[in-house]
Structures are given as C-alpha cells and as structure tokens.
Coordinates of C-alpha atoms and ligand atoms in Angstrom, one line a residue:
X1 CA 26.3 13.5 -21.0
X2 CA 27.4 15.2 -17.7
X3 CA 30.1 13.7 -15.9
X4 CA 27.3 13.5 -12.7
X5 CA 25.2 11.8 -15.2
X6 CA 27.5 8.7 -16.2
X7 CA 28.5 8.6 -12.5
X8 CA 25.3 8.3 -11.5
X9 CA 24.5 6.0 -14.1
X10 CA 27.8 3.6 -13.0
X11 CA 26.4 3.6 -10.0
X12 CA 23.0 2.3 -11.3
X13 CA 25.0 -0.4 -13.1
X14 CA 26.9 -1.2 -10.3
X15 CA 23.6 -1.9 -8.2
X16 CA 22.2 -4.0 -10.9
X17 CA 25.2 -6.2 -10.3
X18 CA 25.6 -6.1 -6.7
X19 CA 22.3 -6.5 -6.1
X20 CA 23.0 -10.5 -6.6
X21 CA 24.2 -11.5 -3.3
X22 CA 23.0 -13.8 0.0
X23 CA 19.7 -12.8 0.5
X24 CA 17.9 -14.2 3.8
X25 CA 14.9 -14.0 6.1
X26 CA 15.0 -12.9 9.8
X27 CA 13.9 -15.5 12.1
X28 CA 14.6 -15.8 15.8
X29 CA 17.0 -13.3 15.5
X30 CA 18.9 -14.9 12.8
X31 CA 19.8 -14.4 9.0
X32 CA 18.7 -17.5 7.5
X33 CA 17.8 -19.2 4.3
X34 CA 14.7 -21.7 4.1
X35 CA 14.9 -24.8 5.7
X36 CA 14.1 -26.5 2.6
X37 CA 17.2 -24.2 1.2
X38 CA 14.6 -23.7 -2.1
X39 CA 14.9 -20.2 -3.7
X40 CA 12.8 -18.1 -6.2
X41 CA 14.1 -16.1 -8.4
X42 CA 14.2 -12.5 -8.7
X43 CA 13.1 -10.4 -12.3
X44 CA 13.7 -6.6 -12.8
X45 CA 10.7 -5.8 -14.2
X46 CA 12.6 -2.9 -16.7
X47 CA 14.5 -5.9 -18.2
X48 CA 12.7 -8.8 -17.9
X49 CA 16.1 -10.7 -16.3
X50 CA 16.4 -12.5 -13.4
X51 CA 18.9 -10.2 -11.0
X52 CA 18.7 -13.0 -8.3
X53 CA 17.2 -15.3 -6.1
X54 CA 15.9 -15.3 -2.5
X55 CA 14.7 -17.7 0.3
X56 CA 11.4 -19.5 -0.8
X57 CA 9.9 -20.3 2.9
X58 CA 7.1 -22.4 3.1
X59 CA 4.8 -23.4 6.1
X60 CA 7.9 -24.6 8.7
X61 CA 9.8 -21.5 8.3
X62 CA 6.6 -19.7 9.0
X63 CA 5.9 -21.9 11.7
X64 CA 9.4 -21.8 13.5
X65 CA 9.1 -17.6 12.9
X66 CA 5.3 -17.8 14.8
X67 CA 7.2 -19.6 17.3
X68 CA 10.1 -17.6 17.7
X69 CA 7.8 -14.3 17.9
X70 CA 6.0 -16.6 20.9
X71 CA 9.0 -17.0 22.9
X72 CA 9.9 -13.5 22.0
X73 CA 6.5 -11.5 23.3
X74 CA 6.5 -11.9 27.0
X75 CA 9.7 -10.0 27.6
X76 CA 9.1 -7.5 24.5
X77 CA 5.7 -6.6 26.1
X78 CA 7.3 -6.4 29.8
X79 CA 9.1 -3.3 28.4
X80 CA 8.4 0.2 28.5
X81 CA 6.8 1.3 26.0
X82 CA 9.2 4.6 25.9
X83 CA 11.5 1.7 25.1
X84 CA 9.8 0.1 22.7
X85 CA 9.4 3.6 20.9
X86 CA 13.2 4.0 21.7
X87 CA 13.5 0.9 19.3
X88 CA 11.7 2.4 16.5
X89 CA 13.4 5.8 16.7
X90 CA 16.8 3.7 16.2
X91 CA 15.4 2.0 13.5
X92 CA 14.5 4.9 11.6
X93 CA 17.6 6.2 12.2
X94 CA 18.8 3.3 10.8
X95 CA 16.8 3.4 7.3
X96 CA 17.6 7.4 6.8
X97 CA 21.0 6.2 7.1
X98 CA 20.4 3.5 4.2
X99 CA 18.0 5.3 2.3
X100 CA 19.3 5.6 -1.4
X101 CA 20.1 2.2 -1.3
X102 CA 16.7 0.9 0.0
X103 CA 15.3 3.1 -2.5
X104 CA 17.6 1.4 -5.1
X105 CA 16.7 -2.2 -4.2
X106 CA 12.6 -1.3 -4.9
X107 CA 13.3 0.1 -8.2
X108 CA 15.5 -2.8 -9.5
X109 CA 12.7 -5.2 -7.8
X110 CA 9.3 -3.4 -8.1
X111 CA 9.8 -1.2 -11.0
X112 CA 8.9 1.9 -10.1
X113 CA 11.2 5.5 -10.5
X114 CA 13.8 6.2 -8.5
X115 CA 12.1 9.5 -7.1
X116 CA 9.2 7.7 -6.1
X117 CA 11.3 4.5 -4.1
X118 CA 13.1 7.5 -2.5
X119 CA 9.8 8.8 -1.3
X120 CA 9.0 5.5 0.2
X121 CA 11.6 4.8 2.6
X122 CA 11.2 8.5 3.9
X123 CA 7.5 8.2 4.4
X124 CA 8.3 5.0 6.0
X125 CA 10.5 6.9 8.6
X126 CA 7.8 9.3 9.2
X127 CA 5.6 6.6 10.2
X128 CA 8.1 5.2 12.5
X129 CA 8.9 8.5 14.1
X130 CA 4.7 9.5 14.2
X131 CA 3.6 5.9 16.1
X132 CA 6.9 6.5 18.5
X133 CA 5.6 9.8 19.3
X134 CA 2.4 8.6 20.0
X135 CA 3.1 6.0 22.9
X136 CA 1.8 8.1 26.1
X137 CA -1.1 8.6 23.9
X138 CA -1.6 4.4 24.6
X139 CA -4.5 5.4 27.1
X140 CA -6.6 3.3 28.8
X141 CA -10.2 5.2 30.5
X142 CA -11.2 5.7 34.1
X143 CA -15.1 4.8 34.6
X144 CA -16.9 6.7 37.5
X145 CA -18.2 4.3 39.9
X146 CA -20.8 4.6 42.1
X147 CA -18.7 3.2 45.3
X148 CA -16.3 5.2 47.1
X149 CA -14.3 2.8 47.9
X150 CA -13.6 1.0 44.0
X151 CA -11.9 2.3 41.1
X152 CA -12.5 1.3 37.9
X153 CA -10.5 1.9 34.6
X154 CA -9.1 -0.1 31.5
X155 CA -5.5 -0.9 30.4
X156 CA -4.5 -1.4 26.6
X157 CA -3.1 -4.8 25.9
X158 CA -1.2 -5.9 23.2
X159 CA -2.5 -9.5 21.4
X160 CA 0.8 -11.6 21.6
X161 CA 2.2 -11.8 17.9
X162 CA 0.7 -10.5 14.8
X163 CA 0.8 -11.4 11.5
X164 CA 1.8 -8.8 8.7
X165 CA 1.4 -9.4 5.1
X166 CA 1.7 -6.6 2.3
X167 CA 1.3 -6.5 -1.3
X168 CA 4.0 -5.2 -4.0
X169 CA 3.4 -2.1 -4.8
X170 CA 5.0 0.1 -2.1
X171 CA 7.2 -3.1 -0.9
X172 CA 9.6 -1.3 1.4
X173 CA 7.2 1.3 2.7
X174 CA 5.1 -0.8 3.4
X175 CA 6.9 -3.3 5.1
X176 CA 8.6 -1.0 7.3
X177 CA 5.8 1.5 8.1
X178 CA 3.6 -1.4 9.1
X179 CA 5.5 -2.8 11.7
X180 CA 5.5 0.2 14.1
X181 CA 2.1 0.3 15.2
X182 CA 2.1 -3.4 16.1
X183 CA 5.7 -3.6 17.6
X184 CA 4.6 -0.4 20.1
X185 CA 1.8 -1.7 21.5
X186 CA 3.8 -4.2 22.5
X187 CA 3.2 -7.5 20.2
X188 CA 6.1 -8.9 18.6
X189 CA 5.7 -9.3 14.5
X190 CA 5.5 -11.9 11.8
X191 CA 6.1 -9.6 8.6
X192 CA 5.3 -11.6 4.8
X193 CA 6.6 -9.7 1.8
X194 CA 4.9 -10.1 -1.9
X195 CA 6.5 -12.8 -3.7
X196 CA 7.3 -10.6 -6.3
X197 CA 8.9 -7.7 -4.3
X198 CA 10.7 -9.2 -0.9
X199 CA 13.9 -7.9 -1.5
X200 CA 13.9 -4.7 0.3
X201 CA 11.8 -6.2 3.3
X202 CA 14.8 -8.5 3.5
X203 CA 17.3 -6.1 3.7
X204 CA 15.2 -4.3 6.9
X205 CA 15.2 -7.5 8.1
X206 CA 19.7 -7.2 8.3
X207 CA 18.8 -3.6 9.8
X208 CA 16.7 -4.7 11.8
X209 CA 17.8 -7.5 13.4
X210 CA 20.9 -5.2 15.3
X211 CA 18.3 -3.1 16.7
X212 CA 15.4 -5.5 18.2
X213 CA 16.1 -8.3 20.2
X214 CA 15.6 -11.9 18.7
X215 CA 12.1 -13.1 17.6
X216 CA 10.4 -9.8 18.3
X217 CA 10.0 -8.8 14.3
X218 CA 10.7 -11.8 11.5
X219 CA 10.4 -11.8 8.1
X220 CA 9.5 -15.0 5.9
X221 CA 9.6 -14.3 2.5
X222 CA 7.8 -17.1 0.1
X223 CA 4.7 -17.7 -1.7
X224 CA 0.4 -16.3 -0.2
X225 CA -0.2 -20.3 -0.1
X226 CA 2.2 -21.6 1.9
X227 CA 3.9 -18.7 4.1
X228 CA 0.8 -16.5 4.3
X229 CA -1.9 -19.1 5.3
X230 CA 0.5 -20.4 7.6
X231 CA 0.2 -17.1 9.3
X232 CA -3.4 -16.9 8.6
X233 CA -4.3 -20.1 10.2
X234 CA -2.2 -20.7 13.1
X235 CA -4.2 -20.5 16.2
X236 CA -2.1 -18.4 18.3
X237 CA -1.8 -15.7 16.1
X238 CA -4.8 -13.3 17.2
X239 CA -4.2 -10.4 15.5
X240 CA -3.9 -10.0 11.5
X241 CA -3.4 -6.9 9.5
X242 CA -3.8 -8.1 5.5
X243 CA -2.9 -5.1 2.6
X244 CA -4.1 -6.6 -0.6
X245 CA -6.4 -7.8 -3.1
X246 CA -10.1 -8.1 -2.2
X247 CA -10.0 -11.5 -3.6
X248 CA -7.3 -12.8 -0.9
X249 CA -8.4 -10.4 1.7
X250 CA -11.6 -12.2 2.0
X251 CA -10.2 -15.3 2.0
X252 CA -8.1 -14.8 4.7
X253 CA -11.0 -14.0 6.6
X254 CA -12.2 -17.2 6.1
X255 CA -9.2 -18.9 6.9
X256 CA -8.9 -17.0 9.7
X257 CA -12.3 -17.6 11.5
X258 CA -11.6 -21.2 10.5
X259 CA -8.5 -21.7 12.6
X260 CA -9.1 -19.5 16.1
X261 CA -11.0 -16.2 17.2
X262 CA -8.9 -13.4 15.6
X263 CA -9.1 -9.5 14.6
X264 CA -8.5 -9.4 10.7
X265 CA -8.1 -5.9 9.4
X266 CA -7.9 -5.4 5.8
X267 CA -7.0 -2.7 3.6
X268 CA -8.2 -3.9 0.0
X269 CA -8.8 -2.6 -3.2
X270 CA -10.9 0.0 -4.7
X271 CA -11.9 1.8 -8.1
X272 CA -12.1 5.2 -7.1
X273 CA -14.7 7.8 -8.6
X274 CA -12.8 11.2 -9.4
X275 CA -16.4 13.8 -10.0
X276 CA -15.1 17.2 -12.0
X277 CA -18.4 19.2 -11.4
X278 CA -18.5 22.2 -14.3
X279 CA -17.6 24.9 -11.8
X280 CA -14.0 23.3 -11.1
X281 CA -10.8 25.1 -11.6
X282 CA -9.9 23.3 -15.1
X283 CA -6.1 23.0 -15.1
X284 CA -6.1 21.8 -11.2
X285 CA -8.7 19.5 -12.0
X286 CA -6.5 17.8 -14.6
X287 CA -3.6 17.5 -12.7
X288 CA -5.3 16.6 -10.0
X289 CA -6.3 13.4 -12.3
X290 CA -3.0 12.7 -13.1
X291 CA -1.7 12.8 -9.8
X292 CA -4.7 10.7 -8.6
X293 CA -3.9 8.3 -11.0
X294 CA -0.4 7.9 -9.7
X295 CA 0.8 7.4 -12.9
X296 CA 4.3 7.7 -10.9
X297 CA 4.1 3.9 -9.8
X298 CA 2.3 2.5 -12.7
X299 CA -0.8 3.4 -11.5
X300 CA -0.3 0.0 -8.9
X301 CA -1.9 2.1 -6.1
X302 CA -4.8 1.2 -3.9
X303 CA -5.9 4.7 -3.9
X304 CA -6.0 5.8 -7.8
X305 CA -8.7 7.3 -8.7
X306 CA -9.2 5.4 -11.4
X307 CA -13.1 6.4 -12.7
X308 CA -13.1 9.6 -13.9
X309 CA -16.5 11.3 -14.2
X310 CA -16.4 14.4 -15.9
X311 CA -19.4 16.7 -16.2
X312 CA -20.6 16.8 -19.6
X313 CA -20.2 21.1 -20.5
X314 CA -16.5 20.4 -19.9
X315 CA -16.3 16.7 -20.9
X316 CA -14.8 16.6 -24.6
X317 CA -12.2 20.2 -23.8
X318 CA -11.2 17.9 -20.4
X319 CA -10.7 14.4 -22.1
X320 CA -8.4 15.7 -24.9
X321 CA -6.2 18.0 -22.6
X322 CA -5.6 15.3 -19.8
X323 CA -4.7 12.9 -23.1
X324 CA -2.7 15.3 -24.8
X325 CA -0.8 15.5 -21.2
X326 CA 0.1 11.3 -20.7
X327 CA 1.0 11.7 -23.9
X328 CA 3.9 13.6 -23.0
X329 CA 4.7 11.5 -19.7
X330 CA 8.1 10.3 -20.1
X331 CA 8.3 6.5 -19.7
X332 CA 11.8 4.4 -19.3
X333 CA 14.5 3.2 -17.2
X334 CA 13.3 3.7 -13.8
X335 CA 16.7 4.3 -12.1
X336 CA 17.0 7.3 -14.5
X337 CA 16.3 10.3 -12.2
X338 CA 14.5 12.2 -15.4
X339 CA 12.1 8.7 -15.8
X340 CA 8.1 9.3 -14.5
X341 CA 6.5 6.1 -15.6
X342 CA 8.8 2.4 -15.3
X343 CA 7.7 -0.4 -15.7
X344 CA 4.5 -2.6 -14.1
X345 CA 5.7 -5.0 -11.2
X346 CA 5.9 -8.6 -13.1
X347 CA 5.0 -9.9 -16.5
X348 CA 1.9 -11.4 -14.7
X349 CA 0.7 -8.3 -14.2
X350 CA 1.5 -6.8 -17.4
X351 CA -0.7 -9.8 -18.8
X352 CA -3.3 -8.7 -16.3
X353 CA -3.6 -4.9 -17.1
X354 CA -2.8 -5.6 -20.8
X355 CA -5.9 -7.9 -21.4
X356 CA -7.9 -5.0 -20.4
X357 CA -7.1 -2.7 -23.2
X358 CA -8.7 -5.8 -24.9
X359 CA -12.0 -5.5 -23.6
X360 CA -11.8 -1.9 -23.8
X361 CA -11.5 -2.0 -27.6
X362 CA -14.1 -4.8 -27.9
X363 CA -16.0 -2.7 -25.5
X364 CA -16.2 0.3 -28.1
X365 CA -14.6 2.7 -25.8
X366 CA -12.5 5.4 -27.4
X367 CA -8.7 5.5 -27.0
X368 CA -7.6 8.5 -26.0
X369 CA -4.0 8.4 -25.2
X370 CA -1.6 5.3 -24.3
X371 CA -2.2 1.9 -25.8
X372 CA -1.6 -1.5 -26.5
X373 CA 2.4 -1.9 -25.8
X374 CA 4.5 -3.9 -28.3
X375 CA 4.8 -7.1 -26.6
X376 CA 8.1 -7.7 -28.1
X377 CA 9.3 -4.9 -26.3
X378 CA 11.9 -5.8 -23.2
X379 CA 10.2 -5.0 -19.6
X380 CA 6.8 -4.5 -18.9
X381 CA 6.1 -1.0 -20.1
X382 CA 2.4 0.0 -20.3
X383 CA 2.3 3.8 -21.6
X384 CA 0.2 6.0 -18.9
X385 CA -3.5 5.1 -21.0
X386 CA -6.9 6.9 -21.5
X387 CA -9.8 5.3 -22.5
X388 CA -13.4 7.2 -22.6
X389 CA -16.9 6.5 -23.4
X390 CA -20.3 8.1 -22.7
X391 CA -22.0 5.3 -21.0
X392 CA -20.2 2.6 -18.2
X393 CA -20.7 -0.6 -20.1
X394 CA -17.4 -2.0 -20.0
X395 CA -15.1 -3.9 -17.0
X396 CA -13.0 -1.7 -17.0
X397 CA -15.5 0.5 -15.1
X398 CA -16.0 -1.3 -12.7
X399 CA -13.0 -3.8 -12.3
X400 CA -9.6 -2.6 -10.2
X401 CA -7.0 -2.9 -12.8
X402 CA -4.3 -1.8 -10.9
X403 CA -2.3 -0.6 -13.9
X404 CA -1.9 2.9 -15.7
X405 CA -5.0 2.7 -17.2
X406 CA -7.9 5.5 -16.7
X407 CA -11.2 5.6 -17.9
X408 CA -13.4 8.7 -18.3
X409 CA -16.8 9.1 -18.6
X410 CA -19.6 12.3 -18.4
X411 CA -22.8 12.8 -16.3
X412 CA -25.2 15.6 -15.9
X413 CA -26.7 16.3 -12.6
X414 CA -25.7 15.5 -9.2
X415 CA -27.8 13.0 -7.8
X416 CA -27.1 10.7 -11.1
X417 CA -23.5 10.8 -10.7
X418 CA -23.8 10.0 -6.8
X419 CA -25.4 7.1 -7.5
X420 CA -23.0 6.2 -9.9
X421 CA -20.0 7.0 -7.6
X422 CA -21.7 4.4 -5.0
X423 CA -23.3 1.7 -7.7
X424 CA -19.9 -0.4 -6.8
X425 CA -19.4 -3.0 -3.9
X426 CA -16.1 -1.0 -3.7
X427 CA -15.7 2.3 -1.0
X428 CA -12.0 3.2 -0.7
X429 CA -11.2 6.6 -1.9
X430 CA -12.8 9.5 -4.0
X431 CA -11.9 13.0 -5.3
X432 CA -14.6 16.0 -6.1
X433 CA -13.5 19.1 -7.8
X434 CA -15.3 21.9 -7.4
X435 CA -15.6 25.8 -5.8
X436 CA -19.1 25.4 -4.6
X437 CA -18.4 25.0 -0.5
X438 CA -21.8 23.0 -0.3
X439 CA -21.5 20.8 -3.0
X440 CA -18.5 20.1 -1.7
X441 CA -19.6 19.1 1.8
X442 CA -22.4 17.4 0.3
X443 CA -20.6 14.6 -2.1
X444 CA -18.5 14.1 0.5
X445 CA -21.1 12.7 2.8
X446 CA -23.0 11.0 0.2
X447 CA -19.5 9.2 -1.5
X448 CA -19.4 5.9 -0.1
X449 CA -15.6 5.6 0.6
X450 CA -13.2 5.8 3.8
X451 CA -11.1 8.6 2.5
X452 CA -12.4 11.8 0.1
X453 CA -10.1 14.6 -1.3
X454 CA -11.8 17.8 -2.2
X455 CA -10.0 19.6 -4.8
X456 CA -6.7 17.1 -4.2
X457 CA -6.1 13.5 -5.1
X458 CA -3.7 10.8 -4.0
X459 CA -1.8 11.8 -1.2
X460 CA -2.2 10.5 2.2
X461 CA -2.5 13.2 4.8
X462 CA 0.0 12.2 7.5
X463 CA -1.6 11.4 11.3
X464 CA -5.2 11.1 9.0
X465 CA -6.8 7.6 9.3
X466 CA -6.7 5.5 5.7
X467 CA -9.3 2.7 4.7
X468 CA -12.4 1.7 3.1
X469 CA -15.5 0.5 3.8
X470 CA -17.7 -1.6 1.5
X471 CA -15.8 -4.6 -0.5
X472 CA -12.5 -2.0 0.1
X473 CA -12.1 -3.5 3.8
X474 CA -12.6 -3.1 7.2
X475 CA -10.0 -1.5 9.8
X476 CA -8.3 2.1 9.5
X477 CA -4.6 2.8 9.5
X478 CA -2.0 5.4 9.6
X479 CA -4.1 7.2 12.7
X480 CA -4.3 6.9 16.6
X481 CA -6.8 4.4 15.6
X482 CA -4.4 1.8 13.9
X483 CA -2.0 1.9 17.1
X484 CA -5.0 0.9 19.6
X485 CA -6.6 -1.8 16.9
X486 CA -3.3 -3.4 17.9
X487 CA -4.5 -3.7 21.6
X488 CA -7.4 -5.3 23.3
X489 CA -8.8 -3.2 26.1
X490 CA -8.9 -5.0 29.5
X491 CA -11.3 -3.5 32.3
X492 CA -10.0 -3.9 35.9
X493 CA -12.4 -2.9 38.9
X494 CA -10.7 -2.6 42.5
X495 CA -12.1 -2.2 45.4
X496 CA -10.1 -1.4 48.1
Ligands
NAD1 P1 -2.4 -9.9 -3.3 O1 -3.6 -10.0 -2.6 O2 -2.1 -10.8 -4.5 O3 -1.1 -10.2 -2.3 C1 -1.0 -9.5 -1.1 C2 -0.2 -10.3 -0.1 O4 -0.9 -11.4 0.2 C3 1.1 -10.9 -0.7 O5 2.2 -10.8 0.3 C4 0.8 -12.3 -1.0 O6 1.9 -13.2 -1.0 C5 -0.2 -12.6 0.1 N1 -1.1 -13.7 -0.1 C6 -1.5 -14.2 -1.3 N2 -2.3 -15.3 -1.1 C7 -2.4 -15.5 0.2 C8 -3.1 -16.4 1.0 N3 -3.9 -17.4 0.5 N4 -2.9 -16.4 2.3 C9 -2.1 -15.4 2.9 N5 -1.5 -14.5 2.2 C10 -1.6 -14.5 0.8 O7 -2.1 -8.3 -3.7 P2 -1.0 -7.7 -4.5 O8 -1.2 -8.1 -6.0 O9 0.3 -7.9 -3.9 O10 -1.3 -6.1 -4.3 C11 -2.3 -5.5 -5.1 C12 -3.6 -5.3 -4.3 O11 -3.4 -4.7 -3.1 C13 -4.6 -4.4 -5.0 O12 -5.9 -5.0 -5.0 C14 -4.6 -3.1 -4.2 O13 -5.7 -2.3 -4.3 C15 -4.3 -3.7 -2.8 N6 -3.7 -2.6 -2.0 C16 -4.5 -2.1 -1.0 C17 -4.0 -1.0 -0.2 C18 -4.9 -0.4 0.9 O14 -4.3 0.3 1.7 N7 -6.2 -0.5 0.9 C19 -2.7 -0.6 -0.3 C20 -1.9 -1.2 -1.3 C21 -2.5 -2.3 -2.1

C-alpha cells in the first residue's frame, strides 16, 4: 500500500472516530440540543454501528424555530437583496472551505462513495452562487394602462417563513442548495433533515449560523411525524417546498390545506422509462444506463431511470453486455476513493429494496446480474442488480424501489412503447437513445415526464428547471422559476 494510501486511510479512521461529538440544531441563532434533551442515534450504514447520536426535536423545538424564523423575517426581508445574495456568496465560501469534511460526514452517515459526497457539496455551492447571481433578475412587470396619469406594475414578495424538508439521499446537497432560493427572495427558513441522514445539515447549521443573523435559517433535526408536520401544519407558515416520497408528499398536502392556505411544491418520486430504439449508438446507450441508474449512490436517486425498454433486434446482445458491466462494478468501503457502489442508506431500506428481488424471483423474471445479498454480511450492501423479462408483470415495473435494482424489458414499435412509457401515474424523468432527429423530438413530446434526456441520462443540467408532473409532483426547481415560486406577486396601481 502507498504511503498516500494508509494516510488517507488514517484519516478515514480518524473521521470515523471524531465524527462522535456535540451535535446540535440551529434555532434562533443558537446551537442547541432538543428541549426534551432526547437523542437518536446515528448508524453508518457500511458497518451497521452506531457512530453517534443527535438532537431528536419534536413539535416544540419546531414550534420555537417557526417562531424564531417569525421574529426573524421582517428585518431579513427589509434588506437588499444584493445583501441577501451577499449572504449566500459568504456561505458558499464557507462550504468550499469545508468541503472534504462535509463530504466526509455524508459518506459515514448516508453511505454513499466519497467521490460522489465530494460532488455534492460542490454542486451545492453552484446553486448558491447561481440563485445569488440571479437577484436583479427578481423582476416584477409594468402593465400599460389606459390613463396617463396611473402607473401600474407588480412587485415580488417573499411569503414570511418557509418550511424545508428533504429526504436522504443527497443529505447535504440538498439541504444547502435548497435554502438559497427561499432565503433570496427574502423569507427566512425552517430547514428538516431525513432522520436517517441529519448530520451534515447540522454541521451547515455551525457554518451557518456565523454568517446569517439569528432566526433567519434553522435547522430541527427529528422524526417526519413530529418535526415535519409541525412545519406542515402551522398556520403561519405559507410557503412549503417537500423533496420526498409520493406517499408523504401527498400527505403533506393534506395536512397542509388542513391547517391554513399555503403553496406546497413537491418534488416526488418517479420510475423513469429509459427507450433504446434499434438505431442507437450501442456502447453509449449502455453507459448511458448505467449512469442513469446512478448506481454511484445506490441507485437512491429520484431521477434513475430505472425501466429500461430495450428494442427487441438489440434486446438479448444489450441485456447481457450492460450485466456483464455491473458485474464488474466495484462495491465496498465507501470512503475508499477506488469504491463505486457503498452501501444503501439504512437497514430499513435494505429490507425495502431487498424484498423486491423476492417478488422478482416469484415473479419469473430472469436474473441477470447482482442478487440477493448475504444477509449475514455487515452493512447494507446490495450488488448494482439486473433483472429482465419480456413482458411487465411484476412490481418491480411499476413500483419506485429506490435501490440499485434495474429492470429491462423489450418492445417493438413506437407507439406501443409510448404508451408503455406513460401507462404509470408517475412523470418525473425519461431517457431516449437514438440518431433519428425526429424520433427524437417526437418521444420527447409524447413522454409524460418534467425532464427528458436524449442520448444522456442522469445529470441535471445546471440553470435547467427539475420536476415532474403526474404522481412525481407539482412545482419546478433549480431554474428562474424556483426563485419566483418563493414570492407572491403583488400588483400596485398609482395614480398620480
Ligand atoms: P420520505 O418521504 O420518507 O422523507 C422525506 C422527508 O420527509 C424526511 O425529512 C422525513 O423526515 C420527512 N417526513 C416524513 N414524514 C413526514 C410527515 N408526516 N410530515 C412532514 N415530513 C415528513 O423520503 P426519503 O425516503 O427520505 O427519500 C426518498 C424519496 O424521495 C424517494 O421517493 C425519491 O424519489 C424522493 N426524491 C425526490 C426528488 C425529486 O427531486 N423529485 C429528489 C430526491 C428524492
């Protein structure tokens, strides 16, 4: 081994250890445990041991952050916004400056390679940077009016506080990215990490709270039911933006409509066709599918194109190369720089994505690559996994499994395997593969999704709006457009 090598992996010992410390949320301003002082533990889902614990809030520690992020608007909202977006360039600053260790923290906590946690936090600057940059672009209109003497024209403003919740499998990205929109236009911020993955969310919240001033972002860590519906349901929060299952997504808009008049967005799941029509460039198409997959984070990603439709002239040749390739995928210790597949999040989800491959056998689908893990095994490692069969009669073709799991199937002509793409309540993303300019252009009118990659998969193009429509939610993000969803227009006629 290179000397680099055991540094490196001293280091990643060292972290393991370290990583037990004082962890608390950011409320008012303050570093604080829960009032209850209760704490949950924290697993590393490569070992299966508990590293540590963290504050479990419940409903008064949301309450007194809702409440704190009240006091806090008025003068956050009174700023400029140049100095609101001065705020976010100093907190990017911030997290560039703590990077590998914020990429650290998600790999011990969510599982997922180092390479890909390092991607994260810099994608989460970008976002920072990109809604900071867009603050003069916070336009209101002017409306011609037929008197001479009257102007009229709309202002954009910001809702008061806004609740934040994201799920686990991007936890520091998408904590950090998701505040910028919000906090620009003005609001001040109630962020709720997944119970499973809080820790680096609670670490921006020690960056963080040097750089805003108190009550204008806090961050309650603690269970959906108590912390989350807390949010959900108090009155005076106008303005959520939910990143989760469809299952609690439309619950919360329930809840929601229940308590007070608010704007719910939601970005849900989604079990995204891939379509490889027979004129497609063959090796692209194939890694396009495993990139789409993103096999890199266990598969726990929103976006995966996780139906794969293969025409049938190329369906057998494409099946057995893409298997013969996860095959080879090299699964272990996540903070091993060399590792491309870790672990899944939590043993609750390895029980989730594992009872698939269940169905899948009783289903009669063939097993291409991957498989059952050996349960005995520490950590919950799932091999990247392949399943294919010439008809859809199985769950796992129409369920999001949210795992490393792929399932492949043929078709012959295109309007069958539209229809097909669309036969699902779901519409978040979808991939074609082909050379033909006007099949192209055709599927991707007729795919029922928010997003569609034409000879790519899985990457989010940055500035381009991201979200479904269908059962995959309402609301778009990463754009212009998520910036003014976090503003109400108000029209203001003056005659003079
Ligand atoms: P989840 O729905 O279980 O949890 C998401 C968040 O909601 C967590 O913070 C959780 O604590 C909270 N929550 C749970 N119950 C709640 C309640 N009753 N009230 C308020 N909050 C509650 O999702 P997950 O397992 O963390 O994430 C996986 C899901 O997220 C997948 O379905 C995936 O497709 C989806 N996802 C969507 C996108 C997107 O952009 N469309 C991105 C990432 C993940």
């Amino acid at each position: 081994m290179s000397a680099n090598a055991t540094e490196y992996l001293q280091a990643a010992k060292d972290l393991r250890e370290g990583i037990d410390r004082d962890w608390r949320m950011l409320i008012g301003g303050e570093l604080t445990g829960s009032l209850s002082g209760e704490r949950a533990a924290v697993f590393d889902p490569a070992t299966g041991e508990q590293v540590t614990t963290i504050p479990r809030g419940d409903e008064a520690d949301a309450n007194r952050a809702i409440d704190a992020a009240l006091a806090a608007f008025p003068a956050w909202a009174a700023r400029a916004i140049t100095d609101r977006a001065a705020h976010l360039h100093r907190l990017a600053d911030a997290i560039e400056e703590a990077g590998e260790e914020l990429a650290w923290i998600d790999t011990i906590d969510n599982g997922s390679p180092i390479a890909v946690m390092r991607g994260d936090y810099r994608i989460a600057v970008e976002h920072l940077r990109y809604f900071a940059g867009l603050a003069l672009q916070l336009r209101g209109e002017s409306i011609p009016v037929d008197q001479r003497d009257a102007v009229d024209f709309s202002v954009r403003a910001p809702f008061g506080v806004v609740g934040r919740i994201v799920p686990f499998n991007h936890p520091f990205m998408f904590a950090a990215s998701r505040i910028a929109a919000p906090l620009l236009a003005g609001n001040t911020v109630v962020l709720k990490p997944a119970e499973a993955t809080s820790l680096s969310a609670l670490r921006l919240g020690e960056i963080a709270a040097g750089i805003f001033p108190p009550g204008v972002l806090n961050i309650v860590s603690g269970p959906g039911r108590t912390v989350g519906d807390t949010i959900v349901r108090h009155p005076e929060v106008r303005r959520l933006a939910f990143t989760g299952s469809g299952e609690v997504g439309r619950s919360i808009q329930a809840q929601a409509a229940s308590a007070s008049v608010k704007v719910v967005t939601l970005e849900l799941g989604g079990k995204n066709p891939m379509i490889v029509f027979p004129d497609a460039d063959f090796e692209e198409a194939i890694q396009g599918a495993i990139r789409g997959m993103n096999f890199a984070w266990q598969g726990q990603s929103c976006g995966s194109t996780s139906r794969l439709y293969v025409h049938r002239s190329i369906y057998r040749q494409f099946v057995e190369e893409l298997g013969r390739r996860l095959d080879l995928m090299g699964m272990g210790d996540p903070l091993d720089e060399k590792t491309e597949v870790g672990p899944v999040v939590s043993r609750a989800q390895y029980e989730k994505v594992t009872s698939y491959f269940h169905s899948g056998i009783d289903d009669g689908l063939e097993l291409i690559a991957g498989g059952l893990p050996d349960p005995a095994q520490p950590g919950n490692f799932i091999r990247p996994t392949l399943f294919a069969a010439e008809n859809e009669q199985s769950r796992l073709f129409s369920e999001e499994i949210f795992g490393p799991v792929l399932v492949a199937t043929c078709f012959d002509d295109y309007d069958e395997i539209i229809a097909r793409a669309n036969a699902l309540p779901l519409g978040l993303t979808a991939s074609v593969w082909t050379k033909d300019l006007a099949t192209a252009l055709k599927a991707s009118r007729d795919i029922e999704t928010g997003y569609v990659w034409v000879n790519w998969s899985s990457s989010h193009i940055p500035g381009a709006s991201f979200g479904g429509v269908k059962d995959s939610g309402i609301g778009r993000e990463e754009g212009l457009g998520e910036l003014e969803s976090f503003t109400q227009s108000k029209n203001i006629y003056i005659r003079f």
